[in-house]
Short mmCIF file of C-alpha atoms and ligand atoms in Angstrom, two decimals:
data_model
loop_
_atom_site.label_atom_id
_atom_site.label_comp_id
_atom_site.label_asym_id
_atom_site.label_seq_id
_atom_site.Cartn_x
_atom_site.Cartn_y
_atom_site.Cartn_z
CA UNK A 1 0.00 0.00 0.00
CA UNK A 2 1.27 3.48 -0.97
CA UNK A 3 1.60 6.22 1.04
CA UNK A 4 -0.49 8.17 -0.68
CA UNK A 5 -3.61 5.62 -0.03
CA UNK A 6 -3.19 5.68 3.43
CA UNK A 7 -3.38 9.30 3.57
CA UNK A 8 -6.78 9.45 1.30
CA UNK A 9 -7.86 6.54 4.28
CA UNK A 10 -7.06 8.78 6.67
CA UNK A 11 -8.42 11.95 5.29
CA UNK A 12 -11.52 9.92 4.97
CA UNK A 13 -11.56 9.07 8.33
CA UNK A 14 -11.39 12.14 9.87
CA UNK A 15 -14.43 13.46 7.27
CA UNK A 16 -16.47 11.32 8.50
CA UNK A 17 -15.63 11.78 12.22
CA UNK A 18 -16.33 15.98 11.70
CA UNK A 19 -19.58 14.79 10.30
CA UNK A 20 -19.91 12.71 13.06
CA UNK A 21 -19.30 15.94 15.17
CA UNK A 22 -21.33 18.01 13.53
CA UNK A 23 -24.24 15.89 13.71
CA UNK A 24 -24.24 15.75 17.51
CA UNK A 25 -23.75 19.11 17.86
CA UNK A 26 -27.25 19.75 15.55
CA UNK A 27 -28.75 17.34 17.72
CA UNK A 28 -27.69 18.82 20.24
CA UNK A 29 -28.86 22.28 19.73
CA UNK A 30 -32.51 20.90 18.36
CA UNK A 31 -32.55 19.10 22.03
CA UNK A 32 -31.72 22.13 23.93
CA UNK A 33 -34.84 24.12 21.77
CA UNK A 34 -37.12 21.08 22.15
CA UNK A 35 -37.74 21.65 25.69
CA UNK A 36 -38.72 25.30 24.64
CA UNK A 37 -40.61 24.21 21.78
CA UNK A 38 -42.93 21.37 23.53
CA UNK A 39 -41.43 19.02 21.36
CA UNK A 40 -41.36 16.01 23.95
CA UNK A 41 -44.39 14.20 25.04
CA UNK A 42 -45.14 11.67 26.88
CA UNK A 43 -46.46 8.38 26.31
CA UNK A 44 -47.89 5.65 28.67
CA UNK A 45 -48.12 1.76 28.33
CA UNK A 46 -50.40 0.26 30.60
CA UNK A 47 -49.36 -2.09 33.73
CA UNK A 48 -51.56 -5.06 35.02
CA UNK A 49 -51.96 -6.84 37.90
CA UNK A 50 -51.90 -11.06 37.06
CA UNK A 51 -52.52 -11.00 40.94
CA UNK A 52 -55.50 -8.85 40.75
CA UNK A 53 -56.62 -9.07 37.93
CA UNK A 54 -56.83 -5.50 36.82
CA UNK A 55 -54.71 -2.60 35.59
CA UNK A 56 -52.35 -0.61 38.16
CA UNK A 57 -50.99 1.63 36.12
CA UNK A 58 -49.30 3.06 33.26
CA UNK A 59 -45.64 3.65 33.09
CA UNK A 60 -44.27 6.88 31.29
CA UNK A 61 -41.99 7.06 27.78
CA UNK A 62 -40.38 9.65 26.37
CA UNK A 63 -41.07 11.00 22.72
CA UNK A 64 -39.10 13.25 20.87
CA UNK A 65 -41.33 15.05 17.90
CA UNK A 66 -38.36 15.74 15.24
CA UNK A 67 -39.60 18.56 12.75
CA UNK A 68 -37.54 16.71 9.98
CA UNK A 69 -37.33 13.59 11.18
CA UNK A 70 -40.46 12.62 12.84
CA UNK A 71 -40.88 10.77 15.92
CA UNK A 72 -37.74 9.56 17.60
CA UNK A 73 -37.37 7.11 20.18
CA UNK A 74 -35.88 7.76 24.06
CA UNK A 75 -32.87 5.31 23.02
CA UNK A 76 -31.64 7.13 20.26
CA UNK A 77 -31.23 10.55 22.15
CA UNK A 78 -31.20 9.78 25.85
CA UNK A 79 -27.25 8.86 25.71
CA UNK A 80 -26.60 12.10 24.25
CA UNK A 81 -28.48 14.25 26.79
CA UNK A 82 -26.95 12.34 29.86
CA UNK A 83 -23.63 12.68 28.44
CA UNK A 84 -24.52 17.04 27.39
CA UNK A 85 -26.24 17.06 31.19
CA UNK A 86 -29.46 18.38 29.76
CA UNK A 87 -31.04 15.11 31.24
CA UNK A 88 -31.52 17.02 33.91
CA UNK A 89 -33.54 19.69 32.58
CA UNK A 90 -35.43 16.85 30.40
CA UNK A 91 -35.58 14.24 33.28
CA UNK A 92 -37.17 17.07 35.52
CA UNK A 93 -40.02 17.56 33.06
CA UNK A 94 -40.92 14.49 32.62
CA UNK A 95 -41.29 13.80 36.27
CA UNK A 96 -43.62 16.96 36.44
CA UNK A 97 -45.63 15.82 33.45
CA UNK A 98 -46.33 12.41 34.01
CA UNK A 99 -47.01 13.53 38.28
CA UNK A 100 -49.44 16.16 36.37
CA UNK A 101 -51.33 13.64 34.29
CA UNK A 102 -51.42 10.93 36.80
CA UNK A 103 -52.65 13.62 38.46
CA UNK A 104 -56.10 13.13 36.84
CA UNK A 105 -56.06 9.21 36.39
CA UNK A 106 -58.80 7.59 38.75
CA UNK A 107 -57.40 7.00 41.86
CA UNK A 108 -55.20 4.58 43.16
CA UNK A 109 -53.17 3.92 39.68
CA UNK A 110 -49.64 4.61 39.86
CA UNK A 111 -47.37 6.70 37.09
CA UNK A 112 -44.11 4.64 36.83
CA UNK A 113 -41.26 7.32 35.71
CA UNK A 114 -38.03 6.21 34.28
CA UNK A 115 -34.85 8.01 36.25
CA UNK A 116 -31.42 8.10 34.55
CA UNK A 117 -28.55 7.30 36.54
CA UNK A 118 -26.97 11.01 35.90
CA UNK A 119 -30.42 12.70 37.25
CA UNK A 120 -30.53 9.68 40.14
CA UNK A 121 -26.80 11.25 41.28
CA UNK A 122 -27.86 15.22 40.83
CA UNK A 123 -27.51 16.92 44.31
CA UNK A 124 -30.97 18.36 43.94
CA UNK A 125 -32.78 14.93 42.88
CA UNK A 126 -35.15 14.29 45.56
CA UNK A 127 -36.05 18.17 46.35
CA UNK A 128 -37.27 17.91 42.87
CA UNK A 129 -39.28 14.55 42.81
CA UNK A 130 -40.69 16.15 45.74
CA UNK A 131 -41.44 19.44 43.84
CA UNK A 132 -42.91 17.49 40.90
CA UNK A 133 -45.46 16.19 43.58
CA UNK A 134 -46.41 19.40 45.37
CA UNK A 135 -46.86 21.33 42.25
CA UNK A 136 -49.28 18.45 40.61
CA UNK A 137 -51.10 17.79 44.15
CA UNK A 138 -50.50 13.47 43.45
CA UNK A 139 -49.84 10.92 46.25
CA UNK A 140 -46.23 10.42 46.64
CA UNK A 141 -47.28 6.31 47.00
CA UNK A 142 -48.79 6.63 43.04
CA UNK A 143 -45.64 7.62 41.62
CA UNK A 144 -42.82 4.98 41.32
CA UNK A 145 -39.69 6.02 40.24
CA UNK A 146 -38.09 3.01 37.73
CA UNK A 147 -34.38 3.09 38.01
CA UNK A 148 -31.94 0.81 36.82
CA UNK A 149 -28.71 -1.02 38.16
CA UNK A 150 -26.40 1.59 37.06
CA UNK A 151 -27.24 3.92 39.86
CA UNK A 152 -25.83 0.90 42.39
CA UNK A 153 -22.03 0.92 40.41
CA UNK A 154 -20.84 3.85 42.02
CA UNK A 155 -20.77 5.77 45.40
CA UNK A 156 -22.71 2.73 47.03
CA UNK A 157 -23.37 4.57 50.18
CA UNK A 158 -24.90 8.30 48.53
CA UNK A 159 -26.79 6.11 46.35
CA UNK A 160 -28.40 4.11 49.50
CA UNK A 161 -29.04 7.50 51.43
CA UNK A 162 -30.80 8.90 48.05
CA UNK A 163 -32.94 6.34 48.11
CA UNK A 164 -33.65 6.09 51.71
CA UNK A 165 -34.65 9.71 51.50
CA UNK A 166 -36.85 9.35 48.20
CA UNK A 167 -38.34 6.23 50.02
CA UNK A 168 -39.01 8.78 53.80
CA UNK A 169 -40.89 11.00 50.73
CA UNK A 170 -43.34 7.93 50.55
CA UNK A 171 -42.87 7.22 46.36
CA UNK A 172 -42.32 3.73 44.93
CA UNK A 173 -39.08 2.75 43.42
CA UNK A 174 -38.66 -0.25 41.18
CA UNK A 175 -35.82 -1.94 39.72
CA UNK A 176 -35.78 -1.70 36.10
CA UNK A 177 -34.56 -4.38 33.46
CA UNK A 178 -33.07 -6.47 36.19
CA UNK A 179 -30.42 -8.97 34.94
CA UNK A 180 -29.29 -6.94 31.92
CA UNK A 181 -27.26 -5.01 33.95
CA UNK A 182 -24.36 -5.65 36.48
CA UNK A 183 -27.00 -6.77 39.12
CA UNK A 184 -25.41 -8.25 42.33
CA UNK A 185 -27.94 -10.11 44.64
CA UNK A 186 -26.17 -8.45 47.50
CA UNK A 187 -27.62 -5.26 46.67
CA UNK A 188 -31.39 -6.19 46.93
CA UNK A 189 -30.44 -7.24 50.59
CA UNK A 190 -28.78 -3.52 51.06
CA UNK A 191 -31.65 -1.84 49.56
CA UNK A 192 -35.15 -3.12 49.55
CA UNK A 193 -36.75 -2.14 46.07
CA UNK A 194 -40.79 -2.02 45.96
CA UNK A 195 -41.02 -3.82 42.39
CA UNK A 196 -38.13 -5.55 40.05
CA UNK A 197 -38.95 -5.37 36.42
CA UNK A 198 -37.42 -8.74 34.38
CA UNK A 199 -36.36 -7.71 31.49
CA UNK A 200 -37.93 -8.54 28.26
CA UNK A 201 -34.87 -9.95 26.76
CA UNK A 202 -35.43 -13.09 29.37
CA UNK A 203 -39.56 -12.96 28.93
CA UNK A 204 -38.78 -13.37 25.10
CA UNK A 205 -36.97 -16.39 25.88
CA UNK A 206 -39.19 -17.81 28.28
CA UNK A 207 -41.42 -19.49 25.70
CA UNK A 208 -38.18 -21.67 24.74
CA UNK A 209 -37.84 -23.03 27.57
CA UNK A 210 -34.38 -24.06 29.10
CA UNK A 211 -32.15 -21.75 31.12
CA UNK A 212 -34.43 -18.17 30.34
CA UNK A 213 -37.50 -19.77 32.20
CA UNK A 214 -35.13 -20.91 34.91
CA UNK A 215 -33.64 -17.31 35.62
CA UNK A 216 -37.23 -16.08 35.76
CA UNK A 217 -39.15 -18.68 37.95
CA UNK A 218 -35.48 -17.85 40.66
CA UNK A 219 -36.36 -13.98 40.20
CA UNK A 220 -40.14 -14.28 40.81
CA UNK A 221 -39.19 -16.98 43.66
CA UNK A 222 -36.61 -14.30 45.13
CA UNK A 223 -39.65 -11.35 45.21
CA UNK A 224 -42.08 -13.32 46.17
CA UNK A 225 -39.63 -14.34 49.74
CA UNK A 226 -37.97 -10.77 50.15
CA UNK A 227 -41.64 -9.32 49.30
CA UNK A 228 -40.50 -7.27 46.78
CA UNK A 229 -43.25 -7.42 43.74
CA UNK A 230 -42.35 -8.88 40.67
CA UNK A 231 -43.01 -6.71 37.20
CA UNK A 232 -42.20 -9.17 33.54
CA UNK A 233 -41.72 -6.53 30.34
CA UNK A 234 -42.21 -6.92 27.08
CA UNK A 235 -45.30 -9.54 27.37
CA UNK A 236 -46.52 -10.07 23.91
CA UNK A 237 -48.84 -12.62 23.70
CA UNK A 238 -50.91 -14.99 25.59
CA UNK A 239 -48.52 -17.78 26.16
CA UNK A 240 -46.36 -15.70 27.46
CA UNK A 241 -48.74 -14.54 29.91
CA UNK A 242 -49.53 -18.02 30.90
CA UNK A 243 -46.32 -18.83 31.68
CA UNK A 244 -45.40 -15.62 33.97
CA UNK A 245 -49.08 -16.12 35.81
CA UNK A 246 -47.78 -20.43 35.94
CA UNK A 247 -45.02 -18.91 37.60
CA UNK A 248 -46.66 -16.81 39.94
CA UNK A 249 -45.10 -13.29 38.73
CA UNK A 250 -47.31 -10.92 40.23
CA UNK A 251 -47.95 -7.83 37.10
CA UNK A 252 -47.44 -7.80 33.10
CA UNK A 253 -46.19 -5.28 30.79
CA UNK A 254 -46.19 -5.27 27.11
CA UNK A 255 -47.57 -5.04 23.81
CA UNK A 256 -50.40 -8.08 24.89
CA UNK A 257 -51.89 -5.64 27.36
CA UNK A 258 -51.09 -2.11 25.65
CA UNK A 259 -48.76 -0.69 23.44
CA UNK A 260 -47.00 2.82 24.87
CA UNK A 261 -49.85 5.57 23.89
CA UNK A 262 -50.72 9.46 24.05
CA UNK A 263 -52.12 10.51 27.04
CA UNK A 264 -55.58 10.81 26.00
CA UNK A 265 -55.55 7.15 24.52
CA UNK A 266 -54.31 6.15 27.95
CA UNK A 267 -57.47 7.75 29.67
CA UNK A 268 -60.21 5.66 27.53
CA UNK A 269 -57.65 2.91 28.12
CA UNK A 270 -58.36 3.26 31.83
CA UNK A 271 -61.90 3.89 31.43
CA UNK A 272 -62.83 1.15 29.12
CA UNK A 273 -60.85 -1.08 31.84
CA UNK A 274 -62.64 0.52 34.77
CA UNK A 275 -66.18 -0.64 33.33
CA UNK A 276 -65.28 -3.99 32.17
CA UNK A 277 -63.99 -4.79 35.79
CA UNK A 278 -67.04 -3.35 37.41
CA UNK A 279 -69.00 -5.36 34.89
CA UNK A 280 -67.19 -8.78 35.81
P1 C2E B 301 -37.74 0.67 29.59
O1 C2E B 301 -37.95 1.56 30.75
O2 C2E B 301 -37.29 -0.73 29.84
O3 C2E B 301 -39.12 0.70 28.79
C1 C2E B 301 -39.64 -0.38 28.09
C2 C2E B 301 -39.38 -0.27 26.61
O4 C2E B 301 -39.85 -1.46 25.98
C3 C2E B 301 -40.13 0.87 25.92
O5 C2E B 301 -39.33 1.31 24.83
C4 C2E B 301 -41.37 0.16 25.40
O6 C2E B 301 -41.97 0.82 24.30
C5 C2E B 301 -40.81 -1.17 24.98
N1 C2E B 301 -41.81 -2.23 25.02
C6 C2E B 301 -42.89 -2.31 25.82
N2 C2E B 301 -43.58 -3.44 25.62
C7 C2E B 301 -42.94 -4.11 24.65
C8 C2E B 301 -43.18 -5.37 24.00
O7 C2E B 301 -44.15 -6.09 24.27
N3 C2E B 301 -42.28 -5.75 23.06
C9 C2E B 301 -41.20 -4.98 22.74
N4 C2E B 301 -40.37 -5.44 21.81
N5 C2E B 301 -40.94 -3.79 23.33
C10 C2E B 301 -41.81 -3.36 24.28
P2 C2E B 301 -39.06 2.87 24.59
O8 C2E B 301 -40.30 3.67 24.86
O9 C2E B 301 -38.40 3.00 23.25
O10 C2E B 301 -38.03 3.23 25.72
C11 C2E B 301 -36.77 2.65 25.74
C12 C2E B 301 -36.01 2.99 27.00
O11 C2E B 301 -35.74 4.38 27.07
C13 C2E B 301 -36.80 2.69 28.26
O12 C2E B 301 -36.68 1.32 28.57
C14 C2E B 301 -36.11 3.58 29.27
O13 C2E B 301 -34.95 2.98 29.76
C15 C2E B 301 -35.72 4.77 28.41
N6 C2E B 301 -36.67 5.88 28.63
C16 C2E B 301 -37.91 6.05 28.16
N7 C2E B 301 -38.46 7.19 28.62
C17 C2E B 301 -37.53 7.75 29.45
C18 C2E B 301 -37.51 8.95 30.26
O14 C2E B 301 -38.47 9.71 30.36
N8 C2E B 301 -36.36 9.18 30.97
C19 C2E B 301 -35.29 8.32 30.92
N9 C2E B 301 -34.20 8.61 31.65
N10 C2E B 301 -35.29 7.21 30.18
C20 C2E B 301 -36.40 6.91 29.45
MG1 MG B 302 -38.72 1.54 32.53
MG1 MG B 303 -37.22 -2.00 31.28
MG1 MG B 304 -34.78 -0.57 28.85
#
């Protein structure tokens, strides 16, 4: 290879890494005038109750209204905005949306809100959960806040007093995607969660049999002795279903019961629910 190639490689290269640049730095700016602009919204996919029998709730997602490229999904800008900081910022209005719109559900169903580990470690966290709940008038034991293993890699003991104090405030806190993560067993002892959430990745393979179905029935065992409640996600059909209630997990998530929707689909959601469980 000449030397003259490797330069044209290399000069390649670093064209495509400006564009690279540049493109996060667009994004960047459109995701600093979104929260200006109302861009984001919030959608909610419903939560049931095998136990119960009914729905409990609806957790919130994230939605990003691109003018030019239309609706784009939490995973493909969340990253950016925890790595910019403006998580913060975005994470704190979504707490006071969903708390406002929960706000107005029937009572006694609970808002699950997803918490980024960067917003989990901000100084000012909890004052602002706590905000989020005075300003929308909801009881602290409807929201739960979902967070994920991340938050338990670092600074062990801030982490435990953070959610001791978010816990004194009286809202919910689940553990979200468990097993995907770095999850030690050890830390459930530390910290007592309300709710674990199995990931769908192992619900998927539950159908399959073998190892996947083993890892669940131990998780669902585990809740069911620490009391923690157990939460599968990604349900998407009956069988599945069958299989988490043969197992004795205790609520459902997925596209079986509900697909993520706009907040007013959510209310008729609840409503038609309401009537067909009076009915029954
Ligand atoms: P998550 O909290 O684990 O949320 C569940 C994700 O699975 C959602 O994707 C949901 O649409 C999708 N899902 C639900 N049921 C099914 C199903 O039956 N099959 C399949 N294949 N998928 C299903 P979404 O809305 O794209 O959100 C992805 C992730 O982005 C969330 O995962 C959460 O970690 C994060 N996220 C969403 N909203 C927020 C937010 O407001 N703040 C933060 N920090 N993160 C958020
Ligand atoms: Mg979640
Ligand atoms: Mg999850
Ligand atoms: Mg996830």
């Amino acid at each position: 290879r000449s030397k003259g190639e490797g330069r044209g490689t290399y000069r390649f290269f670093e064209a495509a890494m400006h564009a690279r640049l540049r493109e996060r730095k667009a994004m960047q700016a459109d995701l600093r005038a979104a929260l200006r602009t109302g861009a984001f919204t919030l959608q909610y996919q419903p939560q049931f109750s095998l136990a119960g029998d009914c729905v409990v709730g609806a957790e919130a997602l994230i939605r990003w209204h691109h003018a030019v490229r239309g609706i784009i999904l939490p995973e493909a800008f969340i990253p950016l905005t925890e790595e910019t900081g403006l998580i913060i910022p975005i994470g704190d209005w979504v707490l006071r949306e969903a708390c406002r719109q929960a706000a107005t559900w029937p009572p006694g169903l609970r808002v699950a809100v997803n918490v980024s580990p960067v917003q989990f470690r901000e100084a000012a966290f909890v004052e602002r959960v706590q905000q989020a709940l005075l300003a929308s008038g909801l009881e602290p034991g409807r929201l739960e806040l979902e967070v994920t293993e991340g938050i338990l890699l670092t600074d062990t003991d801030e982490t435990l007093v953070t959610l001791g104090r978010l816990r004194t405030l009286g809202v919910s806190l689940a553990m979200d995607d468990f097993g995907t993560g770095y999850s030690s067993l050890g830390y459930l002892l530390k910290f007592r969660f309300d709710k674990i959430k199995i990931d769908r990745s192992f619900v998927h393979e539950l159908a399959k049999g073998g190892d996947a179905a083993a890892i669940v029935s131990a998780v669902v065992a585990l809740c069911h002795s620490l009391g923690i409640r157990s939460n599968a996600e990604g349900v998407e059909d009956a069988l599945e279903e069958a299989l988490l209630r043969e197992q004795g997990c205790e609520e459902i998530q997925g596209y079986h019961i509900g697909r993520p929707m706009p907040a007013d689909q959510i209310d008729a959601f609840f409503a038609r629910r309401a009537a067909v469980e009076t009915r029954s």
